[in-house]
CSV table of C-alpha atoms in Angstrom, one decimal:
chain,number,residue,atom,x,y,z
N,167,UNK,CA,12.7,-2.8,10.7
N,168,UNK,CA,12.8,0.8,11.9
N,169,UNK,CA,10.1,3.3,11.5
N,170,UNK,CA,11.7,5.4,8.1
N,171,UNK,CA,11.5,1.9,6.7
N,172,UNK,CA,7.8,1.0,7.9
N,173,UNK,CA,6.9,4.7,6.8
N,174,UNK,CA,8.1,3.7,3.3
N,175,UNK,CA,6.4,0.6,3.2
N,176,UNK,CA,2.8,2.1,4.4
N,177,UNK,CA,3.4,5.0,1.5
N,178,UNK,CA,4.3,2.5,-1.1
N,179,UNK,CA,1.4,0.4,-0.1
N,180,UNK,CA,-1.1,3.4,0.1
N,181,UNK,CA,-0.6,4.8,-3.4
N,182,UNK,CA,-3.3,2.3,-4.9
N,183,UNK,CA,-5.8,3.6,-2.4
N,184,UNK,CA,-4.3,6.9,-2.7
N,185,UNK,CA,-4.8,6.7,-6.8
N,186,UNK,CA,-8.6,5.8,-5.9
N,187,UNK,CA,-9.2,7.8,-3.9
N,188,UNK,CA,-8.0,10.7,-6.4
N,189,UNK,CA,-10.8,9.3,-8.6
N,190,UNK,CA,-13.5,9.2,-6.0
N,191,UNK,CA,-12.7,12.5,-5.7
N,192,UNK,CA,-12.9,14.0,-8.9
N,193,UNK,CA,-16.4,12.1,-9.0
N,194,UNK,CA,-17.9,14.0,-6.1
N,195,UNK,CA,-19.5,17.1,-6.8
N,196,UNK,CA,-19.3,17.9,-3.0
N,197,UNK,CA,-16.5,17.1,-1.5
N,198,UNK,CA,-17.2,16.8,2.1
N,199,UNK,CA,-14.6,16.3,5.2
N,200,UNK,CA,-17.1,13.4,6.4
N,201,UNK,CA,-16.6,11.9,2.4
N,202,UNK,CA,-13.4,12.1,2.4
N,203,UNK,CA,-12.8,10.6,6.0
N,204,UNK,CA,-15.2,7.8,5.3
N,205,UNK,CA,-13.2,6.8,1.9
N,206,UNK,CA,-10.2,6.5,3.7
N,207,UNK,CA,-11.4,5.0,6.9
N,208,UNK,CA,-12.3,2.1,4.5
N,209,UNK,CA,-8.5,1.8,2.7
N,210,UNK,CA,-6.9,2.4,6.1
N,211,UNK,CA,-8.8,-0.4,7.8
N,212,UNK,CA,-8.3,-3.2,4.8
N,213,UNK,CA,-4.5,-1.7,4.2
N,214,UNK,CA,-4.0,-2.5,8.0
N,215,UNK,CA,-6.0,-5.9,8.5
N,216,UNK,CA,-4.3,-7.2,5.1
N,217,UNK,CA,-1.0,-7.2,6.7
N,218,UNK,CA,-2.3,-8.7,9.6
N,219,UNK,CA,-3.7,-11.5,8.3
N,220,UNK,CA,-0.4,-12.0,5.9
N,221,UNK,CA,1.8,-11.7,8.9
N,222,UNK,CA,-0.7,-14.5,11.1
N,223,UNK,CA,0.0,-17.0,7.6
N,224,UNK,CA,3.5,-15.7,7.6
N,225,UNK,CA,4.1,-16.8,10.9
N,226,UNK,CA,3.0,-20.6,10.5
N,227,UNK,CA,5.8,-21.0,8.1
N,228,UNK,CA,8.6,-18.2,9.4
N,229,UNK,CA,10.7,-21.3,11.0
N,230,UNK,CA,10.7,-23.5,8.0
N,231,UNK,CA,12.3,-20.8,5.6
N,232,UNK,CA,14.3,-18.8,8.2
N,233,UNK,CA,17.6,-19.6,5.7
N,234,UNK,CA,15.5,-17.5,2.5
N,235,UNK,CA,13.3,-15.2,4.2
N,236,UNK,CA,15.4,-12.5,3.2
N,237,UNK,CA,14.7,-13.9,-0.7
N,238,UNK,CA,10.8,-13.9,-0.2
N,239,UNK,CA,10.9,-10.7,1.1
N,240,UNK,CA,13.4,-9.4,-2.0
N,241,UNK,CA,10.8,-11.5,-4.4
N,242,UNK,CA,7.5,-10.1,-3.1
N,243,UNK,CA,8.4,-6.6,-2.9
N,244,UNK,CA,9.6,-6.6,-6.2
N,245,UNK,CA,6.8,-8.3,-7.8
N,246,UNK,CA,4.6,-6.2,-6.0
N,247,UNK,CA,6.5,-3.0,-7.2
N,248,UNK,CA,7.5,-4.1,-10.2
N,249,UNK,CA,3.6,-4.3,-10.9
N,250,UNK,CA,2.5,-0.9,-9.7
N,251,UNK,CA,5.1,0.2,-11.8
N,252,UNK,CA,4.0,-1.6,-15.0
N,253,UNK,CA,0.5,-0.3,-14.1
N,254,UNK,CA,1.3,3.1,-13.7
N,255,UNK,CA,3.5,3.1,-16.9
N,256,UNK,CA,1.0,1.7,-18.9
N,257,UNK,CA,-1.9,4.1,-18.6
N,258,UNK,CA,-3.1,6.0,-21.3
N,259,UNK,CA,-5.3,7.8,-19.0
N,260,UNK,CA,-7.4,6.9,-15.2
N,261,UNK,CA,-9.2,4.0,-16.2
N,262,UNK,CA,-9.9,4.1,-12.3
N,263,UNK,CA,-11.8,7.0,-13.2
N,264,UNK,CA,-13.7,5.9,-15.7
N,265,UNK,CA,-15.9,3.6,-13.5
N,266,UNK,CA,-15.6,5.8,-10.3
N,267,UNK,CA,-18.6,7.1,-9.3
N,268,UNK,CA,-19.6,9.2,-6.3
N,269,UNK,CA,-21.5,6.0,-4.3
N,270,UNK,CA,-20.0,5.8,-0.8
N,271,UNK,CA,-21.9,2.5,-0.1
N,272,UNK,CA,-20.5,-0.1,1.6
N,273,UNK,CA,-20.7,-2.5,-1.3
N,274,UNK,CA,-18.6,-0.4,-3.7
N,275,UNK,CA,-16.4,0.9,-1.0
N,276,UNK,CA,-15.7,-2.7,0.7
N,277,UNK,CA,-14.7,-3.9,-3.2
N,278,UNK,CA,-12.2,-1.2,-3.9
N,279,UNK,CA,-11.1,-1.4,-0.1
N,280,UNK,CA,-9.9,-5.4,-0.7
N,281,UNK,CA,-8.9,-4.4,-4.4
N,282,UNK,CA,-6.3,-2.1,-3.4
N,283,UNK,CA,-5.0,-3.8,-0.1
N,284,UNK,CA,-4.5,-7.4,-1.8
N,285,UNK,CA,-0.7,-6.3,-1.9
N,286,UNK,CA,-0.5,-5.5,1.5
N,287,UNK,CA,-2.0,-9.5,2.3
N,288,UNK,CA,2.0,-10.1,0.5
N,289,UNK,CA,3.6,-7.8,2.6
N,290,UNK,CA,2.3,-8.8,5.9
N,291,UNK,CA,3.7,-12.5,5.2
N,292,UNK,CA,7.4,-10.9,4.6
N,293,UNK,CA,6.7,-8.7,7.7
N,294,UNK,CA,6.2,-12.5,9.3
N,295,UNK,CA,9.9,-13.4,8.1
N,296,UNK,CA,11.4,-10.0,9.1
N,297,UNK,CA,9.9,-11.1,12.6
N,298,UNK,CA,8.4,-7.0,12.4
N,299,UNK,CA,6.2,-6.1,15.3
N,300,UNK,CA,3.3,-6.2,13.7
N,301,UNK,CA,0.6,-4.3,15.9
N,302,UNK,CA,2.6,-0.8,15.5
N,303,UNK,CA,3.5,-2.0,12.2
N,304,UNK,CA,0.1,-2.3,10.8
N,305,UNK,CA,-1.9,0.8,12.6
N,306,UNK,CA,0.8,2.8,11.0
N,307,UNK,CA,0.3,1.5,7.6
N,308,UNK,CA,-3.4,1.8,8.3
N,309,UNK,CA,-2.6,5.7,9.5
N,310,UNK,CA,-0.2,6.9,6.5
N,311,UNK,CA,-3.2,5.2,4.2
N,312,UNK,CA,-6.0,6.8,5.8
N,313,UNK,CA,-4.5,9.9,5.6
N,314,UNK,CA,-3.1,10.0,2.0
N,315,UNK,CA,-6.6,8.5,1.2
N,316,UNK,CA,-8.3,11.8,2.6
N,317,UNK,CA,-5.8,13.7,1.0
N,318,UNK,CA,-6.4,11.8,-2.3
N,319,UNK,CA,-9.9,12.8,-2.6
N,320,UNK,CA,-9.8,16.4,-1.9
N,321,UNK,CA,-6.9,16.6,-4.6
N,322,UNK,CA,-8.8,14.9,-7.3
N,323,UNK,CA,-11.9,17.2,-6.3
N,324,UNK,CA,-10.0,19.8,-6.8
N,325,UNK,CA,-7.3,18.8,-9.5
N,326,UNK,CA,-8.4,15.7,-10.9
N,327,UNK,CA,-6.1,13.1,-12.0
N,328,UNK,CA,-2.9,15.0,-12.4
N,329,UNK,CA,-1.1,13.2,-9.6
N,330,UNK,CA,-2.5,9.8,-9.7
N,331,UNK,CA,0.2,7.8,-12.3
N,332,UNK,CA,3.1,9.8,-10.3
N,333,UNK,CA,1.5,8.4,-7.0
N,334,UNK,CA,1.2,4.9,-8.5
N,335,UNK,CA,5.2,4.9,-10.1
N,336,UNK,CA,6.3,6.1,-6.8
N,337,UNK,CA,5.0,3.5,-4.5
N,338,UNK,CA,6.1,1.2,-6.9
N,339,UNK,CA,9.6,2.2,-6.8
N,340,UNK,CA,9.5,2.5,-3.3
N,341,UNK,CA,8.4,-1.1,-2.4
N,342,UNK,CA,11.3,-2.7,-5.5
N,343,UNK,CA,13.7,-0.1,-3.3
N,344,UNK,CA,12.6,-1.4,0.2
N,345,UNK,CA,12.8,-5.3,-1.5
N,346,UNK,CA,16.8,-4.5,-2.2
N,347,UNK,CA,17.5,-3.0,1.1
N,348,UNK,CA,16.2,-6.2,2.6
N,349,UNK,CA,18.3,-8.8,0.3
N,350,UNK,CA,21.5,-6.7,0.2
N,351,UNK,CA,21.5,-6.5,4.3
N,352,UNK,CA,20.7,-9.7,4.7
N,353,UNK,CA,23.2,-10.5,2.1
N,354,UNK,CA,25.7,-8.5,4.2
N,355,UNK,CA,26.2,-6.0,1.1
N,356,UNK,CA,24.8,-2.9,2.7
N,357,UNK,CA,25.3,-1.9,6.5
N,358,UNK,CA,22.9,1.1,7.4
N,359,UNK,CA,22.3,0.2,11.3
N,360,UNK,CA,26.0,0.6,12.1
């Protein structure tokens, strides 16, 4: 897996924290630097470790379903996708929002950290079939989301919640996208190495 295709991953993955983060910010009356680096210090840790511990289960079972990893991959990705996308569709508004609040304590932040990295836990366990390198693999992911997740909250303190259904339909598409890639050259279909 090369890095445009690792960069995809980490920005599909990080549009849940990204979405959040949006929301934290348009909670925050003051929008500080060390806010908005602590907000995405939390979703870049959990979207890094998530994949870490999906690619440590991934691994105990890599062997047995060499012959359909390439199916699990296709499966996950599109579920997970195929979810964000169904999400971000379906919003009448930020329900996100709605219960955000400006608390930055470790509690709240911890909850929303796991709730928006339990996709990545899927992705780690295909990264485990791909055989991907896993320590560059997930400090990038944990990189792209912790700085999206900064960006996030200075957009929605300054624009609100304009961009977070975009940002939520996007890495939704992305991750179906990256699922097809993976079946179609494995499947021998599509040829974009050589």
């Amino acid at each position: 897996m090369g890095i445009i295709e690792l960069f995809l991953i980490g920005v599909g993955l990080s549009m849940d924290a990204f979405a959040v983060s949006v929301c934290k910010g348009l909670s925050m009356q003051k929008c500080t630097w060390k806010k908005s680096a602590l907000v995405g210090a939390y979703f870049g840790i959990f979207q890094a470790g998530m994949p870490l511990a999906g690619f440590f289960l991934g691994v105990q079972f890599r062997d047995v379903i060499t012959s359909i990893d390439h199916w699990i991959a296709f499966v996950l990705l599109g579920l997970i996708g195929g979810n964000m996308v169904r999400e971000a569709l379906g919003k009448k508004g930020c329900d996100c929002c709605e219960e955000a609040e400006e608390a930055l304590d470790m509690r709240t932040m911890l909850g929303l950290a796991v709730a928006t990295s339990i996709d990545a836990l899927a992705v780690g366990v295909t990264f485990a079939f791909l055989k991907v390198n896993i320590v560059p693999a997930v400090c990038f992911i944990g990189v792209i989301t912790f700085t999206l997740s900064v960006a996030g909250v200075k957009i929605g303190n300054i624009f609100g919640t304009k961009y977070q259904t975009k940002a939520e339909l996007l890495g939704g598409m992305i991750l179906i996208l990256m699922g097809l890639k993976i079946l179609l050259e494995h499947l021998g279909i599509l040829n974009l190495a050589g």
